[in-house]
XYZ file of C-alpha atoms in Angstrom:
717
model
C 0.000 0.000 0.000
C 1.365 3.434 -0.921
C 1.688 6.338 1.545
C -1.649 7.901 0.554
C -3.382 4.555 0.846
C -2.018 4.168 4.373
C -3.262 7.660 5.292
C -6.770 6.876 4.091
C -6.842 3.300 5.341
C -9.054 2.426 8.287
C -11.262 5.499 7.970
C -15.038 5.170 7.952
C -17.076 6.822 5.190
C -17.677 10.101 7.054
C -14.038 10.379 8.148
C -12.902 9.697 4.581
C -15.192 12.441 3.279
C -13.735 14.854 5.842
C -10.129 14.027 4.974
C -10.730 14.473 1.244
C -12.769 17.680 1.656
C -9.777 19.946 1.131
C -11.301 22.863 -0.798
C -13.742 25.571 0.234
C -15.710 26.002 3.439
C -16.383 22.720 5.221
C -18.232 21.981 8.477
C -17.724 18.635 10.175
C -20.137 17.905 13.009
C -18.170 15.327 14.967
C -20.062 13.716 17.829
C -18.491 12.494 21.053
C -15.982 9.690 20.490
C -16.346 9.811 16.698
C -12.617 10.011 15.935
C -12.406 13.703 15.063
C -8.720 13.959 16.026
C -7.989 11.034 13.715
C -9.819 12.810 10.877
C -8.099 16.136 11.587
C -4.584 14.714 11.659
C -5.150 12.504 8.608
C -6.524 15.514 6.709
C -3.473 17.586 7.657
C -1.158 14.779 6.530
C -3.216 14.346 3.343
C -2.757 18.044 2.519
C 1.004 17.606 2.910
C 1.501 14.163 1.352
C -1.396 14.035 -1.078
C -1.512 17.644 -2.281
C 2.083 18.706 -1.664
C 1.170 21.620 0.632
C 3.906 22.884 2.949
C 3.130 22.799 6.712
C 4.098 26.484 6.740
C 0.942 27.132 4.672
C -1.465 25.237 6.946
C -2.917 26.786 10.107
C -4.492 24.278 12.497
C -6.127 25.869 15.539
C -6.771 23.869 18.712
C -7.996 25.013 22.126
C -5.252 23.681 24.406
C -1.500 23.369 24.164
C -1.853 19.694 25.051
C -4.068 19.126 21.992
C -1.650 21.116 19.816
C 1.329 19.041 20.999
C -0.521 15.769 20.447
C -1.573 16.845 16.970
C 1.962 17.916 16.032
C 3.325 14.571 17.198
C 0.653 12.611 15.318
C 1.212 14.566 12.111
C 4.996 14.111 12.327
C 4.454 10.379 12.714
C 2.072 10.273 9.760
C 4.250 12.208 7.337
C 7.557 10.904 8.691
C 9.329 14.202 9.224
C 11.011 16.222 11.928
C 10.496 19.531 10.180
C 8.842 22.300 12.231
C 5.042 22.310 12.296
C 4.733 25.640 14.041
C 1.252 26.581 12.822
C -0.506 23.873 14.822
C -1.346 26.037 17.835
C -4.035 27.641 19.969
C -5.796 30.877 19.011
C -3.619 32.709 21.527
C -0.507 30.986 20.230
C -1.279 32.023 16.667
C -1.929 35.623 17.734
C 1.493 35.653 19.411
C 3.037 34.637 16.070
C 1.263 37.500 14.295
C 2.375 39.965 16.945
C 5.966 38.717 16.926
C 6.171 39.935 13.341
C 4.156 43.148 13.359
C 3.362 44.415 16.850
C 5.807 47.254 16.188
C 2.984 48.815 14.168
C 1.243 49.357 17.522
C 4.114 51.031 19.381
C 5.311 47.800 21.038
C 8.597 45.928 20.611
C 8.573 42.342 19.384
C 9.956 41.229 22.740
C 6.717 41.934 24.632
C 5.775 39.974 27.765
C 2.517 38.082 28.323
C 0.722 38.626 31.630
C -1.602 36.197 33.346
C -4.083 37.037 36.105
C -1.469 37.065 38.855
C 0.594 39.551 36.865
C -2.530 41.651 36.359
C -3.157 41.677 40.093
C 0.419 42.743 40.722
C -0.092 45.740 38.436
C -3.320 46.583 40.251
C -1.558 46.444 43.620
C 0.921 49.012 42.325
C -1.854 51.224 40.973
C -3.876 51.012 44.171
C -0.792 51.931 46.225
C -0.027 54.904 43.985
C -3.641 56.122 44.067
C -3.955 55.590 47.816
C -6.978 53.298 47.473
C -7.741 49.781 48.701
C -9.958 46.873 47.742
C -12.657 48.529 49.857
C -12.975 51.111 47.094
C -13.014 48.505 44.307
C -12.148 44.814 44.561
C -9.507 43.364 42.258
C -12.086 40.957 40.819
C -14.515 43.761 39.969
C -11.665 45.802 38.554
C -10.435 42.925 36.369
C -13.996 42.319 35.187
C -14.252 46.014 34.270
C -10.942 45.877 32.394
C -12.070 42.760 30.497
C -15.348 44.477 29.580
C -13.462 47.552 28.331
C -11.372 45.224 26.174
C -14.411 43.565 24.642
C -13.428 45.345 21.432
C -10.046 46.716 20.392
C -10.925 50.437 20.243
C -8.802 51.049 23.358
C -5.612 50.167 21.469
C -5.501 53.505 19.642
C -5.388 55.272 23.012
C -2.161 53.437 23.860
C -0.225 55.222 21.127
C 1.615 57.405 23.636
C 1.983 57.979 27.365
C 0.672 61.512 26.795
C -2.562 60.118 25.367
C -3.007 57.810 28.358
C -2.149 60.575 30.839
C -4.873 62.697 29.258
C -7.472 59.956 29.753
C -6.315 59.411 33.337
C -6.663 63.102 34.222
C -10.067 63.411 32.527
C -11.587 60.250 34.062
C -13.950 60.983 36.932
C -14.984 57.354 37.396
C -12.583 55.380 39.637
C -12.713 52.170 37.575
C -12.154 54.139 34.371
C -9.143 55.916 35.867
C -7.664 52.601 37.040
C -8.224 51.157 33.548
C -6.085 53.839 31.905
C -3.439 53.559 34.639
C -3.424 49.818 33.914
C -2.918 50.460 30.182
C -0.075 52.853 30.969
C 1.704 50.290 33.143
C 1.174 47.657 30.467
C 2.812 49.908 27.928
C 5.665 50.751 30.303
C 6.345 47.036 30.805
C 5.721 46.169 27.133
C 3.229 43.604 28.407
C -0.019 42.206 27.017
C -2.707 40.286 28.872
C -4.653 37.428 27.251
C -7.437 39.720 25.992
C -4.815 41.884 24.298
C -3.363 39.022 22.280
C -6.363 38.563 20.008
C -7.342 42.263 20.193
C -3.912 43.459 19.053
C -3.743 40.800 16.337
C -7.206 41.685 15.009
C -6.425 45.402 15.172
C -3.298 44.931 13.080
C -4.971 42.643 10.537
C -7.995 44.898 10.136
C -6.068 48.167 9.943
C -2.955 47.160 8.018
C -3.906 45.650 4.637
C -0.313 44.689 3.897
C -0.126 42.492 7.002
C -3.509 40.905 6.284
C -2.522 40.233 2.659
C 0.736 38.615 3.775
C -1.021 36.243 6.203
C -3.812 35.442 3.765
C -1.245 34.608 1.125
C 0.634 32.428 3.604
C -2.348 30.476 4.959
C -3.573 28.316 2.085
C -5.603 26.083 4.418
C -7.122 26.760 7.840
C -8.659 24.075 10.019
C -10.175 24.625 13.484
C -10.731 21.972 16.138
C -13.484 22.271 18.816
C -15.070 25.006 16.706
C -18.166 25.068 18.916
C -16.070 26.721 21.631
C -14.996 29.660 19.442
C -16.112 33.104 20.572
C -17.002 36.066 18.354
C -13.438 37.412 18.098
C -11.957 34.016 17.323
C -14.576 33.435 14.622
C -13.823 36.874 13.196
C -10.121 36.041 13.097
C -10.423 32.802 11.118
C -13.150 34.241 8.880
C -10.907 37.196 8.041
C -7.867 35.043 7.307
C -9.737 32.408 5.279
C -10.999 34.929 2.726
C -7.621 34.804 1.009
C -7.729 31.237 -0.343
C -11.312 30.459 0.705
C -10.414 27.260 2.555
C -11.824 26.992 6.089
C -12.398 23.546 7.613
C -14.073 23.471 11.042
C -14.729 20.489 13.300
C -16.859 20.476 16.398
C -20.031 19.412 18.137
C -22.625 21.961 19.268
C -23.896 19.326 21.705
C -20.620 19.716 23.615
C -20.598 23.515 23.949
C -20.138 24.032 27.690
C -18.341 27.384 27.692
C -21.118 29.626 26.413
C -21.023 31.445 29.758
C -17.559 32.730 28.879
C -18.187 33.623 25.270
C -18.417 30.411 23.209
C -20.979 30.744 20.407
C -22.430 27.386 19.267
C -24.480 29.173 16.595
C -21.306 29.641 14.532
C -21.155 25.906 13.839
C -24.938 25.390 13.823
C -25.441 28.204 11.286
C -22.191 27.629 9.379
C -23.957 26.920 6.097
C -26.050 30.057 6.422
C -22.952 32.171 7.135
C -21.042 30.529 4.270
C -23.772 29.572 1.772
C -21.616 27.283 -0.371
C -20.224 25.344 2.582
C -20.223 21.542 2.638
C -21.457 19.707 5.740
C -20.347 16.286 6.998
C -21.742 14.515 10.071
C -19.555 12.022 11.932
C -22.050 10.128 14.090
C -20.352 6.772 14.645
C -19.010 6.531 18.194
C -15.900 4.437 18.886
C -15.808 5.056 22.639
C -18.982 3.937 24.374
C -21.412 1.055 24.553
C -24.833 1.351 22.843
C -26.461 1.611 26.279
C -24.416 4.677 27.212
C -25.083 6.356 23.856
C -28.830 5.774 24.224
C -28.784 7.700 27.504
C -26.820 10.577 25.991
C -28.962 10.747 22.839
C -32.212 10.793 24.803
C -31.026 13.726 26.939
C -29.453 15.947 24.272
C -32.284 15.649 21.729
C -34.283 18.043 23.937
C -32.000 20.947 22.952
C -32.921 23.309 20.109
C -29.481 24.876 19.349
C -27.927 21.834 17.698
C -27.419 19.882 14.496
C -29.753 16.895 14.594
C -27.929 13.591 14.918
C -28.097 10.342 16.888
C -24.784 8.814 17.845
C -24.515 5.087 17.098
C -21.800 2.475 17.564
C -20.747 -0.985 16.472
C -19.217 -1.622 19.903
C -20.426 -4.652 21.810
C -23.368 -4.155 24.185
C -22.586 -3.438 27.818
C -24.460 -3.175 31.107
C -27.534 -0.969 31.405
C -26.773 2.426 32.919
C -27.799 2.726 36.572
C -29.622 5.559 38.319
C -29.360 5.410 42.114
C -31.546 7.517 44.404
C -30.381 7.834 47.998
C -32.454 8.854 50.988
C -29.585 11.132 52.032
C -26.085 12.188 51.008
C -24.425 9.513 53.140
C -26.428 6.776 51.446
C -25.477 8.170 48.023
C -21.737 8.169 48.796
C -21.918 4.695 50.367
C -23.538 3.391 47.186
C -20.757 4.906 45.071
C -18.131 3.326 47.344
C -19.898 -0.027 47.090
C -19.884 0.114 43.290
C -16.200 1.049 43.222
C -15.345 -1.946 45.404
C -17.506 -4.221 43.251
C -15.739 -3.033 40.072
C -12.338 -3.653 41.687
C -13.445 -7.169 42.669
C -14.330 -7.743 39.003
C -10.817 -6.775 37.940
C -11.099 -3.034 37.267
C -8.411 -0.662 38.545
C -9.097 2.561 40.424
C -7.579 4.741 37.717
C -10.258 3.501 35.298
C -12.922 5.250 37.395
C -13.967 8.887 37.393
C -16.513 10.629 39.582
C -17.827 13.748 37.884
C -19.903 16.526 39.409
C -21.305 19.922 38.474
C -19.496 21.993 41.135
C -16.320 21.576 43.186
C -18.057 21.775 46.555
C -19.797 18.447 45.824
C -16.493 16.619 46.286
C -16.513 17.150 50.051
C -18.769 14.212 50.938
C -17.087 12.016 48.354
C -13.621 12.774 49.691
C -14.688 12.062 53.248
C -16.178 8.733 52.182
C -13.115 7.752 50.140
C -10.771 8.651 52.992
C -12.917 6.735 55.444
C -12.864 3.676 53.205
C -9.121 4.043 52.514
C -9.601 4.334 48.743
C -6.914 6.346 46.956
C -8.187 9.275 44.933
C -7.029 12.479 43.277
C -9.014 15.697 42.846
C -8.563 17.509 39.556
C -9.560 20.981 40.647
C -9.003 22.770 37.337
C -6.657 25.267 39.022
C -3.984 26.236 36.555
C -0.725 24.468 37.216
C 1.302 27.403 35.978
C -0.445 29.773 38.358
C 1.011 27.991 41.381
C 3.407 30.275 43.210
C 6.563 28.264 42.756
C 5.957 27.824 39.015
C 5.264 31.526 38.611
C 8.558 32.261 40.355
C 10.516 30.009 37.982
C 8.885 31.648 34.972
C 9.657 35.104 36.358
C 13.346 34.178 36.646
C 13.324 32.958 33.043
C 11.613 36.158 31.929
C 14.335 38.208 33.617
C 16.749 36.726 31.096
C 14.428 37.601 28.226
C 13.162 41.091 28.970
C 13.801 42.008 32.610
C 10.312 43.506 32.918
C 9.232 45.162 36.155
C 6.715 42.446 37.030
C 9.317 39.675 36.879
C 11.869 41.814 38.699
C 9.531 42.439 41.650
C 8.722 38.735 41.820
C 12.343 37.550 41.870
C 14.546 40.239 43.428
C 13.693 39.193 46.976
C 12.924 35.528 46.446
C 14.537 33.639 47.971
C 14.712 36.390 50.644
C 17.706 38.707 50.149
C 16.778 41.459 52.590
C 15.425 43.697 49.820
C 12.250 44.910 51.467
C 9.698 47.649 50.857
C 11.974 50.582 51.701
C 14.595 49.475 49.180
C 11.955 48.728 46.536
C 10.443 52.192 47.029
C 13.900 53.731 46.541
C 14.294 51.808 43.265
C 10.816 52.869 42.115
C 11.634 56.540 42.687
C 14.889 56.331 40.714
C 13.260 54.378 37.879
C 10.357 56.832 37.645
C 12.653 59.884 37.733
C 14.909 58.554 34.989
C 12.315 56.721 32.905
C 14.111 53.379 33.142
C 13.109 49.884 34.235
C 13.281 48.789 37.866
C 16.034 46.314 37.057
C 18.126 48.985 35.320
C 17.646 51.303 38.304
C 18.576 48.481 40.683
C 21.728 47.731 38.700
C 22.684 51.408 38.481
C 22.224 52.168 42.191
C 23.181 48.822 43.709
C 26.121 50.504 45.487
C 23.890 53.038 47.267
C 23.921 53.073 51.064
C 20.252 52.097 51.124
C 21.353 48.560 50.227
C 23.671 48.244 53.186
C 23.244 44.845 54.805
C 22.149 42.989 51.672
C 23.943 41.821 48.553
C 22.290 43.246 45.421
C 25.299 42.240 43.297
C 24.538 38.577 43.996
C 21.199 38.922 42.198
C 22.608 41.077 39.379
C 25.505 38.684 38.750
C 23.081 35.754 38.649
C 20.860 37.414 36.024
C 23.705 38.756 33.894
C 25.638 35.499 34.120
C 22.681 33.437 32.978
C 21.867 35.907 30.199
C 25.239 35.135 28.688
C 24.288 31.436 28.576
C 21.016 31.917 26.659
C 22.355 30.910 23.275
C 24.544 28.085 24.586
C 22.243 26.126 26.896
C 18.863 24.509 26.327
C 15.951 26.095 28.142
C 15.745 23.197 30.592
C 19.441 23.601 31.404
C 18.994 27.338 31.963
C 16.034 26.692 34.279
C 17.943 24.062 36.246
C 20.953 26.371 36.692
C 18.734 29.259 37.801
C 16.934 27.097 40.359
C 20.179 25.980 41.939
C 22.300 29.140 41.702
C 19.499 31.395 42.978
C 18.978 29.323 46.130
C 15.424 28.614 44.977
C 15.586 24.843 45.464
C 17.500 25.107 48.717
C 14.820 27.420 50.104
C 12.049 24.862 49.569
C 14.212 21.951 50.719
C 15.017 23.820 53.915
C 11.360 24.713 54.307
C 10.394 21.054 53.896
C 7.628 21.948 51.422
C 7.425 18.641 49.566
C 4.326 19.603 47.609
C 6.088 22.581 46.032
C 9.215 20.509 45.409
C 7.070 17.933 43.617
C 5.529 20.682 41.484
C 8.973 22.004 40.564
C 10.091 18.491 39.663
C 6.992 18.066 37.489
C 7.745 21.399 35.813
C 11.287 20.359 34.937
C 10.150 16.978 33.622
C 7.473 18.617 31.550
C 9.931 21.193 30.226
C 12.330 18.475 29.058
C 9.475 16.528 27.444
C 8.358 19.672 25.665
C 11.818 20.207 24.201
C 11.936 16.623 22.998
C 8.459 16.846 21.457
C 9.240 20.114 19.678
C 11.683 18.364 17.358
C 13.667 21.577 16.969
C 15.751 23.992 18.989
C 13.526 26.488 20.761
C 14.906 29.829 21.927
C 14.136 31.022 25.438
C 12.013 33.873 24.079
C 9.881 31.543 21.931
C 9.577 29.048 24.746
C 8.332 31.654 27.211
C 5.531 32.640 24.865
C 4.350 29.020 24.648
C 4.932 28.321 28.321
C 2.841 31.260 29.484
C -0.198 29.726 27.787
C -0.087 26.345 29.572
C -2.431 25.062 32.275
C -2.613 21.927 34.362
C -4.958 20.394 31.764
C -1.727 19.687 29.889
C -0.309 17.455 32.633
C -0.338 13.674 32.860
C -2.226 11.211 35.050
C -1.837 10.754 38.791
C -1.413 6.971 39.145
C -3.846 4.287 40.338
C -6.446 6.455 42.031
C -10.098 7.265 41.535
C -10.349 10.575 39.694
C -12.632 13.308 41.017
C -13.353 16.329 38.850
C -15.978 18.732 37.610
C -17.650 18.033 34.284
C -15.892 21.069 32.811
C -12.491 19.614 33.681
C -13.521 16.222 32.247
C -14.325 17.583 28.788
C -12.090 15.943 26.185
C -11.295 12.997 28.474
C -12.746 9.495 28.653
C -12.890 6.803 31.327
C -14.046 3.171 31.369
C -16.348 3.783 34.353
C -18.077 7.095 35.055
C -20.128 8.144 38.078
C -22.157 11.311 37.557
C -22.690 12.344 41.154
C -25.179 14.856 42.585
C -27.752 14.819 39.747
C -30.230 16.968 41.632
C -32.365 19.819 40.366
C -30.746 23.223 41.104
C -27.334 21.504 40.946
C -27.643 20.307 37.354
C -29.298 22.298 35.897
C -27.676 24.939 38.066
C -30.201 27.271 39.707
C -28.018 30.385 39.474
C -27.283 29.803 35.793
C -31.000 29.373 35.030
C -31.822 32.548 36.902
C -29.192 34.565 35.038
C -29.397 33.128 31.511
C -32.748 31.324 31.337
C -33.223 29.039 28.292
C -29.629 29.461 27.065
C -28.406 28.234 30.439
C -30.824 25.288 30.440
C -29.481 24.113 27.081
C -25.886 24.511 28.254
C -26.646 22.602 31.472
C -28.154 19.826 29.361
C -24.990 19.806 27.252
C -22.981 19.438 30.478
C -25.017 16.365 31.390
C -24.464 15.010 27.858
C -20.704 15.612 28.040
C -20.552 13.813 31.394
C -22.517 10.802 30.097
C -20.393 10.481 26.953
C -17.134 10.355 28.902
C -18.004 6.748 29.829
C -16.746 3.807 27.804
C -17.930 0.673 29.612
C -20.390 1.602 32.358
C -22.329 4.646 33.566
C -23.736 5.375 37.022
C -25.992 8.358 37.786
C -26.578 9.236 41.432
C -28.538 11.769 43.490
C -30.092 11.915 46.922
C -32.601 13.650 49.129
C -31.715 16.209 51.764
C -30.755 19.859 51.924
C -29.229 21.792 49.050
C -26.042 23.742 49.554
C -27.407 27.079 50.803
C -30.812 25.706 51.827
C -33.767 24.116 50.122
C -34.870 20.638 49.178
C -33.089 18.235 46.828
C -35.034 16.262 44.259
C -33.982 14.470 41.062
C -32.699 16.455 38.088
C -35.107 16.920 35.193
C -32.432 15.402 32.952
C -32.983 12.033 34.634
C -36.602 12.165 33.524
C -35.537 12.848 29.926
C -33.854 9.442 29.697
C -35.957 7.007 27.677
C -37.983 4.312 29.375
C -35.903 1.202 30.107
C -32.572 2.895 29.347
C -31.541 2.973 33.018
C -31.921 0.542 35.882
C -33.411 2.418 38.840
C -32.057 1.618 42.299
C -33.150 3.123 45.598
C -36.650 4.023 46.693
C -37.942 7.276 45.159
C -41.036 8.974 46.531
C -43.320 9.533 43.492
C -44.018 12.998 44.860
C -40.369 13.939 44.316
C -40.572 12.909 40.668
C -43.768 14.904 40.323
C -41.978 17.953 41.745
C -39.250 17.460 39.130
C -41.839 17.322 36.346
C -43.591 20.425 37.636
C -40.322 22.313 37.918
C -39.315 21.315 34.386
C -42.703 22.376 33.018
C -42.637 25.636 34.955
C -45.726 24.819 37.062
C -43.886 24.372 40.367
C -43.280 27.446 42.468
C -39.685 28.591 42.085
C -37.395 28.854 45.092
C -37.885 32.106 46.945
C -41.640 32.537 46.138
C -43.744 33.987 48.938
C -46.215 31.520 50.434
C -49.703 31.961 51.795
C -51.701 30.270 54.515
C -52.942 26.955 53.162
C -49.990 26.307 50.842
C -48.639 22.766 51.002
C -44.830 22.871 51.211
C -41.977 20.381 51.163
C -39.021 20.632 53.553
C -35.758 18.692 52.985
C -35.857 17.174 56.476
C -39.471 17.314 57.711
C -41.072 16.531 54.342
C -44.631 17.761 53.705
C -46.386 20.417 55.755
C -49.026 23.144 55.612
C -48.403 26.872 56.029
C -50.630 27.922 58.942
C -49.260 31.407 59.527
C -47.244 34.200 57.878
C -45.320 36.826 59.900
C -43.918 39.435 57.504
C -42.426 41.475 60.351
C -40.324 38.572 61.605
C -39.828 37.152 58.129
C -41.148 33.727 59.142
C -43.682 31.115 58.114
C -45.462 28.940 60.660
C -45.677 25.424 59.278
C -47.448 22.337 60.639
C -45.497 19.390 59.254
C -47.259 16.038 58.934
C -44.458 14.238 60.787
C -44.135 16.789 63.632
C -46.433 17.319 66.611
C -45.686 21.013 67.057
C -45.625 23.977 64.668
C -42.222 24.978 63.250
C -41.174 28.522 62.315
C -39.226 28.711 59.048
C -37.339 31.767 57.780
C -38.808 33.220 54.592
C -35.312 33.221 53.054
C -35.175 29.447 53.388
C -35.901 27.682 50.103
C -39.073 25.581 50.298
C -40.914 23.940 47.420
C -44.675 24.371 47.206
C -47.778 23.220 45.397
C -50.911 25.267 45.834
C -53.587 23.632 47.970
């Protein structure tokens, strides 16, 4: 078989259509477990091997660095080359490449720094100190939200042309948040730093306002393909639409049924309405699932078909049948967790390992009871919290040291100059700030220039300066991992944590170094420190490996893109999934996204699926009853275990149909209410002054007084 035959071999009909659909606008609706990564990588290799296209003319956008790395490795294996495949990257990664070439058109040098949220907060701390305000005036979170809202479009970029322009806006701003925003922009410019919102904003601004740059990129990008297209937001869609108009080749793959980030900007309508937006577009549906049993797919199909914003499809499989999915209803939380533990032990007895099992839930707080039960039963587990690995303090410190060798920006200087402690406290930092401000130079340059000043008596500033300057001279001679290792040891960084006995941080540092070395090996080319820092600043803990033979606990959001032989979807109660706050804020859109979350959770399972919920009190008050999504599952598709009061199911139906009284409704005498502990009762009195209801519960001999703020469910008598 020739090379092309091998590339196309083993593909099903829909995958083959996708691989060969090289020209024009193409939408591939790829359901869960349908082999979309296989189709994407084979198509990329087919463009190179079958059509003779250079990888430098193919842009492939993914949503995580992990996915980009995996795709690069797969493509290299398919086409048998070690040549750079640098245009397989995230949206942010691609924008960095655009800016590396042409950001000078926007008054920035090509050696700009990228800030994450911790860097943003550091800038805000400086601004607050200079303005003499505190978080009591405006919290950092509210301020960052305001800044993000102001950067919703890129009109602010023109105001960054000069410090004089920014100073004018600062002096004219009467609103505190507005004034802080322009101070923030000024400090960004001073540090030649961009935050994540800036990356796509600056890139779009350049492409839309500089026809020569746009023409160059359009000419370069003969083919564009986008993975997980359903998660693209308006700016990202604008970017690929703009670029694809050159050669007219845009290939998008995704599944609107798996859009779970609409709350942060994802727009599933871009893939749903793709053929309306691009009238001549082709559409291919990949609906054969290679992951799950027919029983699991039946559950997922029956839930998701209730959504309106989707492309109609039913996932099917040729996999062998498996066990019927199980829905367990517990009388209380303890009974629910005990049932989960019992199933885990039963699976282990049948030969399964702990690391084949995942317990998924809608919100992090739900893990508490699970963790207590697992600890009590001495079952090893790991919680995937979704917290970014590279936002951990020790990792941020390493990156700041590396950035000192690249640009010596003020943010990195402040993070490293006194860590490990060197006796350079606030008084000395204030002295440096004054000198830097007076002379218009960076903090590091001021520190170097005045290191002999008497203010530094008792500390050794030259030790820090010699470290930075000495390592700078090694940049071109050592690999990035070697530079990082030398910095960690020569700075006293590692010794500090060893002396402190902080094994968790030492483990994180070790993981960082291992990951860094693996990255270099996977890159297949020499990577400069500057290039590496741009990639590194975009990584999160989703890019890390597994944690050994332990049960995995995680939110559904964290689980997206993963799969497990055995999945427990825990806490399937109304107001948890669908989430009450989301429904209140975003109504029908939220309901559809919550349903997609349930669908994503179900379709993570390969061999067996367990759905659990229980009675009792909700977090924050109120009564738990089964999620409406459980009632959407077709008759006979799940085995029901545990005794469910029919009245609870009726309450679920009424809530789903909108006939049940929502939480927080005011009650009247005669209303029949349900309480999570005392069950059914009748309202016999209302005291508005005290904010209480008097309720005679069927199971209680005396009348109970319930706060009006407490969440009761009611049906009118």
